[in-house]
Amino acid sequence: NFLQTKKVKVSSYIFPEEMVENPFGVSYEIYNILANYYVEENFTEAAKELNYLLQNKFDEKTTARLYFYLGECYFFTEEYKKAIECFFLSEKQYPEISKQWQQYALNNISF
């Protein structure tokens, strides 16, 4: 190979906003997706649910979190280019963690 990359093993990241005891509204929806699909590592189904939620209009911070979680789903299903796009869309609100995950995805792409 001309350029060999080293695959990175990472665990999913969950924002503190989702760790509330009694979530409501969109936080409740996100909480359910994380509880029902992330725990089971069913990232394909989680991606479907997140894409469904993203059809609605939310504030910038919520939308950024949804894109971040969608990026993780794509990362864990090895759709790295889609993951990078999602992390890019979450970068304005969450620059450090989004850039870190963009790098994880880039490290897993084979050229």
mmCIF file with all atom_site columns, C-alpha atoms in Angstrom:
data_model
loop_
_atom_site.group_PDB
_atom_site.id
_atom_site.type_symbol
_atom_site.label_atom_id
_atom_site.label_alt_id
_atom_site.label_comp_id
_atom_site.label_asym_id
_atom_site.label_entity_id
_atom_site.label_seq_id
_atom_site.pdbx_PDB_ins_code
_atom_site.Cartn_x
_atom_site.Cartn_y
_atom_site.Cartn_z
_atom_site.occupancy
_atom_site.B_iso_or_equiv
_atom_site.pdbx_formal_charge
_atom_site.auth_seq_id
_atom_site.auth_comp_id
_atom_site.auth_asym_id
_atom_site.auth_atom_id
_atom_site.pdbx_PDB_model_num
ATOM 1   C CA . ASN A 1 1   ? 0.000   0.000  0.000  1.00 0.00 ? 1   ASN A CA 1
ATOM 2   C CA . PHE A 1 2   ? 1.109   3.512  -0.828 1.00 0.00 ? 2   PHE A CA 1
ATOM 3   C CA . LEU A 1 3   ? -0.361  4.897  2.372  1.00 0.00 ? 3   LEU A CA 1
ATOM 4   C CA . GLN A 1 4   ? -1.181  2.666  5.288  1.00 0.00 ? 4   GLN A CA 1
ATOM 5   C CA . THR A 1 5   ? -3.278  3.921  8.164  1.00 0.00 ? 5   THR A CA 1
ATOM 6   C CA . LYS A 1 6   ? -3.669  2.509  11.618 1.00 0.00 ? 6   LYS A CA 1
ATOM 7   C CA . LYS A 1 7   ? -7.218  1.597  12.631 1.00 0.00 ? 7   LYS A CA 1
ATOM 8   C CA . VAL A 1 8   ? -8.350  3.205  15.862 1.00 0.00 ? 8   VAL A CA 1
ATOM 9   C CA . LYS A 1 9   ? -10.455 1.474  18.512 1.00 0.00 ? 9   LYS A CA 1
ATOM 10  C CA . VAL A 1 10  ? -12.742 3.936  20.293 1.00 0.00 ? 10  VAL A CA 1
ATOM 11  C CA . SER A 1 11  ? -15.870 3.826  22.428 1.00 0.00 ? 11  SER A CA 1
ATOM 12  C CA . SER A 1 12  ? -18.933 5.936  21.739 1.00 0.00 ? 12  SER A CA 1
ATOM 13  C CA . TYR A 1 13  ? -19.111 9.345  23.376 1.00 0.00 ? 13  TYR A CA 1
ATOM 14  C CA . ILE A 1 14  ? -22.294 10.582 25.024 1.00 0.00 ? 14  ILE A CA 1
ATOM 15  C CA . PHE A 1 15  ? -22.731 14.254 25.865 1.00 0.00 ? 15  PHE A CA 1
ATOM 16  C CA . PRO A 1 16  ? -23.543 15.221 29.476 1.00 0.00 ? 16  PRO A CA 1
ATOM 17  C CA . GLU A 1 17  ? -26.816 16.749 28.214 1.00 0.00 ? 17  GLU A CA 1
ATOM 18  C CA . GLU A 1 18  ? -28.130 13.216 27.665 1.00 0.00 ? 18  GLU A CA 1
ATOM 19  C CA . MET A 1 19  ? -27.265 12.096 31.190 1.00 0.00 ? 19  MET A CA 1
ATOM 20  C CA . VAL A 1 20  ? -30.205 13.824 32.874 1.00 0.00 ? 20  VAL A CA 1
ATOM 21  C CA . GLU A 1 21  ? -32.461 11.726 35.085 1.00 0.00 ? 21  GLU A CA 1
ATOM 22  C CA . ASN A 1 22  ? -35.823 12.825 33.630 1.00 0.00 ? 22  ASN A CA 1
ATOM 23  C CA . PRO A 1 23  ? -35.323 13.923 30.021 1.00 0.00 ? 23  PRO A CA 1
ATOM 24  C CA . PHE A 1 24  ? -38.201 15.555 28.140 1.00 0.00 ? 24  PHE A CA 1
ATOM 25  C CA . GLY A 1 25  ? -38.847 16.777 24.601 1.00 0.00 ? 25  GLY A CA 1
ATOM 26  C CA . VAL A 1 26  ? -36.105 16.037 22.087 1.00 0.00 ? 26  VAL A CA 1
ATOM 27  C CA . SER A 1 27  ? -33.756 15.103 24.952 1.00 0.00 ? 27  SER A CA 1
ATOM 28  C CA . TYR A 1 28  ? -36.151 12.262 25.748 1.00 0.00 ? 28  TYR A CA 1
ATOM 29  C CA . GLU A 1 29  ? -36.029 11.114 22.105 1.00 0.00 ? 29  GLU A CA 1
ATOM 30  C CA . ILE A 1 30  ? -32.222 11.222 22.059 1.00 0.00 ? 30  ILE A CA 1
ATOM 31  C CA . TYR A 1 31  ? -32.080 9.440  25.419 1.00 0.00 ? 31  TYR A CA 1
ATOM 32  C CA . ASN A 1 32  ? -34.283 6.643  24.057 1.00 0.00 ? 32  ASN A CA 1
ATOM 33  C CA . ILE A 1 33  ? -32.150 6.212  20.952 1.00 0.00 ? 33  ILE A CA 1
ATOM 34  C CA . LEU A 1 34  ? -29.008 5.985  23.066 1.00 0.00 ? 34  LEU A CA 1
ATOM 35  C CA . ALA A 1 35  ? -30.598 3.653  25.625 1.00 0.00 ? 35  ALA A CA 1
ATOM 36  C CA . ASN A 1 36  ? -32.223 1.356  23.059 1.00 0.00 ? 36  ASN A CA 1
ATOM 37  C CA . TYR A 1 37  ? -29.637 1.235  20.292 1.00 0.00 ? 37  TYR A CA 1
ATOM 38  C CA . TYR A 1 38  ? -26.246 2.434  21.556 1.00 0.00 ? 38  TYR A CA 1
ATOM 39  C CA . VAL A 1 39  ? -26.257 0.031  24.500 1.00 0.00 ? 39  VAL A CA 1
ATOM 40  C CA . GLU A 1 40  ? -26.967 -2.827 22.076 1.00 0.00 ? 40  GLU A CA 1
ATOM 41  C CA . GLU A 1 41  ? -24.474 -1.375 19.551 1.00 0.00 ? 41  GLU A CA 1
ATOM 42  C CA . ASN A 1 42  ? -27.239 -1.368 16.936 1.00 0.00 ? 42  ASN A CA 1
ATOM 43  C CA . PHE A 1 43  ? -25.818 1.650  15.159 1.00 0.00 ? 43  PHE A CA 1
ATOM 44  C CA . THR A 1 44  ? -27.697 1.023  11.898 1.00 0.00 ? 44  THR A CA 1
ATOM 45  C CA . GLU A 1 45  ? -31.058 1.370  13.644 1.00 0.00 ? 45  GLU A CA 1
ATOM 46  C CA . ALA A 1 46  ? -29.801 4.321  15.700 1.00 0.00 ? 46  ALA A CA 1
ATOM 47  C CA . ALA A 1 47  ? -28.784 6.078  12.460 1.00 0.00 ? 47  ALA A CA 1
ATOM 48  C CA . LYS A 1 48  ? -32.299 5.594  11.055 1.00 0.00 ? 48  LYS A CA 1
ATOM 49  C CA . GLU A 1 49  ? -33.853 7.094  14.197 1.00 0.00 ? 49  GLU A CA 1
ATOM 50  C CA . LEU A 1 50  ? -31.409 10.010 14.260 1.00 0.00 ? 50  LEU A CA 1
ATOM 51  C CA . ASN A 1 51  ? -32.033 10.788 10.586 1.00 0.00 ? 51  ASN A CA 1
ATOM 52  C CA . TYR A 1 52  ? -35.759 10.747 11.339 1.00 0.00 ? 52  TYR A CA 1
ATOM 53  C CA . LEU A 1 53  ? -35.285 13.223 14.212 1.00 0.00 ? 53  LEU A CA 1
ATOM 54  C CA . LEU A 1 54  ? -33.134 15.471 12.022 1.00 0.00 ? 54  LEU A CA 1
ATOM 55  C CA . GLN A 1 55  ? -36.141 16.070 9.755  1.00 0.00 ? 55  GLN A CA 1
ATOM 56  C CA . ASN A 1 56  ? -37.391 18.400 12.519 1.00 0.00 ? 56  ASN A CA 1
ATOM 57  C CA . LYS A 1 57  ? -36.109 21.876 13.307 1.00 0.00 ? 57  LYS A CA 1
ATOM 58  C CA . PHE A 1 58  ? -34.147 22.157 16.551 1.00 0.00 ? 58  PHE A CA 1
ATOM 59  C CA . ASP A 1 59  ? -31.802 24.722 18.066 1.00 0.00 ? 59  ASP A CA 1
ATOM 60  C CA . GLU A 1 60  ? -28.180 24.674 16.858 1.00 0.00 ? 60  GLU A CA 1
ATOM 61  C CA . LYS A 1 61  ? -26.833 22.830 19.891 1.00 0.00 ? 61  LYS A CA 1
ATOM 62  C CA . THR A 1 62  ? -29.394 20.009 19.677 1.00 0.00 ? 62  THR A CA 1
ATOM 63  C CA . THR A 1 63  ? -28.919 19.690 15.914 1.00 0.00 ? 63  THR A CA 1
ATOM 64  C CA . ALA A 1 64  ? -25.142 19.522 16.413 1.00 0.00 ? 64  ALA A CA 1
ATOM 65  C CA . ARG A 1 65  ? -25.527 16.730 19.002 1.00 0.00 ? 65  ARG A CA 1
ATOM 66  C CA . LEU A 1 66  ? -27.820 14.789 16.659 1.00 0.00 ? 66  LEU A CA 1
ATOM 67  C CA . TYR A 1 67  ? -25.262 15.079 13.851 1.00 0.00 ? 67  TYR A CA 1
ATOM 68  C CA . PHE A 1 68  ? -22.479 14.049 16.210 1.00 0.00 ? 68  PHE A CA 1
ATOM 69  C CA . TYR A 1 69  ? -24.351 10.898 17.267 1.00 0.00 ? 69  TYR A CA 1
ATOM 70  C CA . LEU A 1 70  ? -25.186 10.179 13.628 1.00 0.00 ? 70  LEU A CA 1
ATOM 71  C CA . GLY A 1 71  ? -21.468 10.542 12.860 1.00 0.00 ? 71  GLY A CA 1
ATOM 72  C CA . GLU A 1 72  ? -20.680 7.980  15.532 1.00 0.00 ? 72  GLU A CA 1
ATOM 73  C CA . CYS A 1 73  ? -23.251 5.606  14.029 1.00 0.00 ? 73  CYS A CA 1
ATOM 74  C CA . TYR A 1 74  ? -21.619 5.948  10.622 1.00 0.00 ? 74  TYR A CA 1
ATOM 75  C CA . PHE A 1 75  ? -18.187 5.533  12.185 1.00 0.00 ? 75  PHE A CA 1
ATOM 76  C CA . PHE A 1 76  ? -19.173 2.285  13.905 1.00 0.00 ? 76  PHE A CA 1
ATOM 77  C CA . THR A 1 77  ? -20.775 0.958  10.699 1.00 0.00 ? 77  THR A CA 1
ATOM 78  C CA . GLU A 1 78  ? -17.536 1.834  8.858  1.00 0.00 ? 78  GLU A CA 1
ATOM 79  C CA . GLU A 1 79  ? -19.118 4.560  6.708  1.00 0.00 ? 79  GLU A CA 1
ATOM 80  C CA . TYR A 1 80  ? -16.234 6.898  7.464  1.00 0.00 ? 80  TYR A CA 1
ATOM 81  C CA . LYS A 1 81  ? -16.882 9.553  4.817  1.00 0.00 ? 81  LYS A CA 1
ATOM 82  C CA . LYS A 1 82  ? -20.473 10.017 6.017  1.00 0.00 ? 82  LYS A CA 1
ATOM 83  C CA . ALA A 1 83  ? -19.136 10.113 9.583  1.00 0.00 ? 83  ALA A CA 1
ATOM 84  C CA . ILE A 1 84  ? -16.701 12.904 8.735  1.00 0.00 ? 84  ILE A CA 1
ATOM 85  C CA . GLU A 1 85  ? -19.523 14.931 7.149  1.00 0.00 ? 85  GLU A CA 1
ATOM 86  C CA . CYS A 1 86  ? -21.637 14.588 10.303 1.00 0.00 ? 86  CYS A CA 1
ATOM 87  C CA . PHE A 1 87  ? -18.767 15.476 12.619 1.00 0.00 ? 87  PHE A CA 1
ATOM 88  C CA . PHE A 1 88  ? -18.112 18.527 10.436 1.00 0.00 ? 88  PHE A CA 1
ATOM 89  C CA . LEU A 1 89  ? -21.762 19.580 10.931 1.00 0.00 ? 89  LEU A CA 1
ATOM 90  C CA . SER A 1 90  ? -21.362 19.324 14.715 1.00 0.00 ? 90  SER A CA 1
ATOM 91  C CA . GLU A 1 91  ? -18.003 21.103 14.830 1.00 0.00 ? 91  GLU A CA 1
ATOM 92  C CA . LYS A 1 92  ? -19.262 24.659 15.375 1.00 0.00 ? 92  LYS A CA 1
ATOM 93  C CA . GLN A 1 93  ? -20.994 23.731 18.657 1.00 0.00 ? 93  GLN A CA 1
ATOM 94  C CA . TYR A 1 94  ? -18.586 20.997 19.780 1.00 0.00 ? 94  TYR A CA 1
ATOM 95  C CA . PRO A 1 95  ? -15.229 21.770 18.142 1.00 0.00 ? 95  PRO A CA 1
ATOM 96  C CA . GLU A 1 96  ? -12.833 19.651 20.197 1.00 0.00 ? 96  GLU A CA 1
ATOM 97  C CA . ILE A 1 97  ? -14.757 16.367 20.284 1.00 0.00 ? 97  ILE A CA 1
ATOM 98  C CA . SER A 1 98  ? -15.937 16.741 16.676 1.00 0.00 ? 98  SER A CA 1
ATOM 99  C CA . LYS A 1 99  ? -12.412 17.314 15.364 1.00 0.00 ? 99  LYS A CA 1
ATOM 100 C CA . GLN A 1 100 ? -11.165 14.375 17.424 1.00 0.00 ? 100 GLN A CA 1
ATOM 101 C CA . TRP A 1 101 ? -13.775 12.072 15.858 1.00 0.00 ? 101 TRP A CA 1
ATOM 102 C CA . GLN A 1 102 ? -13.062 13.442 12.379 1.00 0.00 ? 102 GLN A CA 1
ATOM 103 C CA . GLN A 1 103 ? -9.484  12.345 12.932 1.00 0.00 ? 103 GLN A CA 1
ATOM 104 C CA . TYR A 1 104 ? -10.589 8.897  14.150 1.00 0.00 ? 104 TYR A CA 1
ATOM 105 C CA . ALA A 1 105 ? -12.612 8.483  10.942 1.00 0.00 ? 105 ALA A CA 1
ATOM 106 C CA . LEU A 1 106 ? -9.758  9.718  8.747  1.00 0.00 ? 106 LEU A CA 1
ATOM 107 C CA . ASN A 1 107 ? -7.415  7.247  10.435 1.00 0.00 ? 107 ASN A CA 1
ATOM 108 C CA . ASN A 1 108 ? -9.740  4.404  9.452  1.00 0.00 ? 108 ASN A CA 1
ATOM 109 C CA . ILE A 1 109 ? -10.086 5.289  5.785  1.00 0.00 ? 109 ILE A CA 1
ATOM 110 C CA . SER A 1 110 ? -7.911  3.177  3.500  1.00 0.00 ? 110 SER A CA 1
ATOM 111 C CA . PHE A 1 111 ? -6.355  5.010  0.591  1.00 0.00 ? 111 PHE A CA 1
#
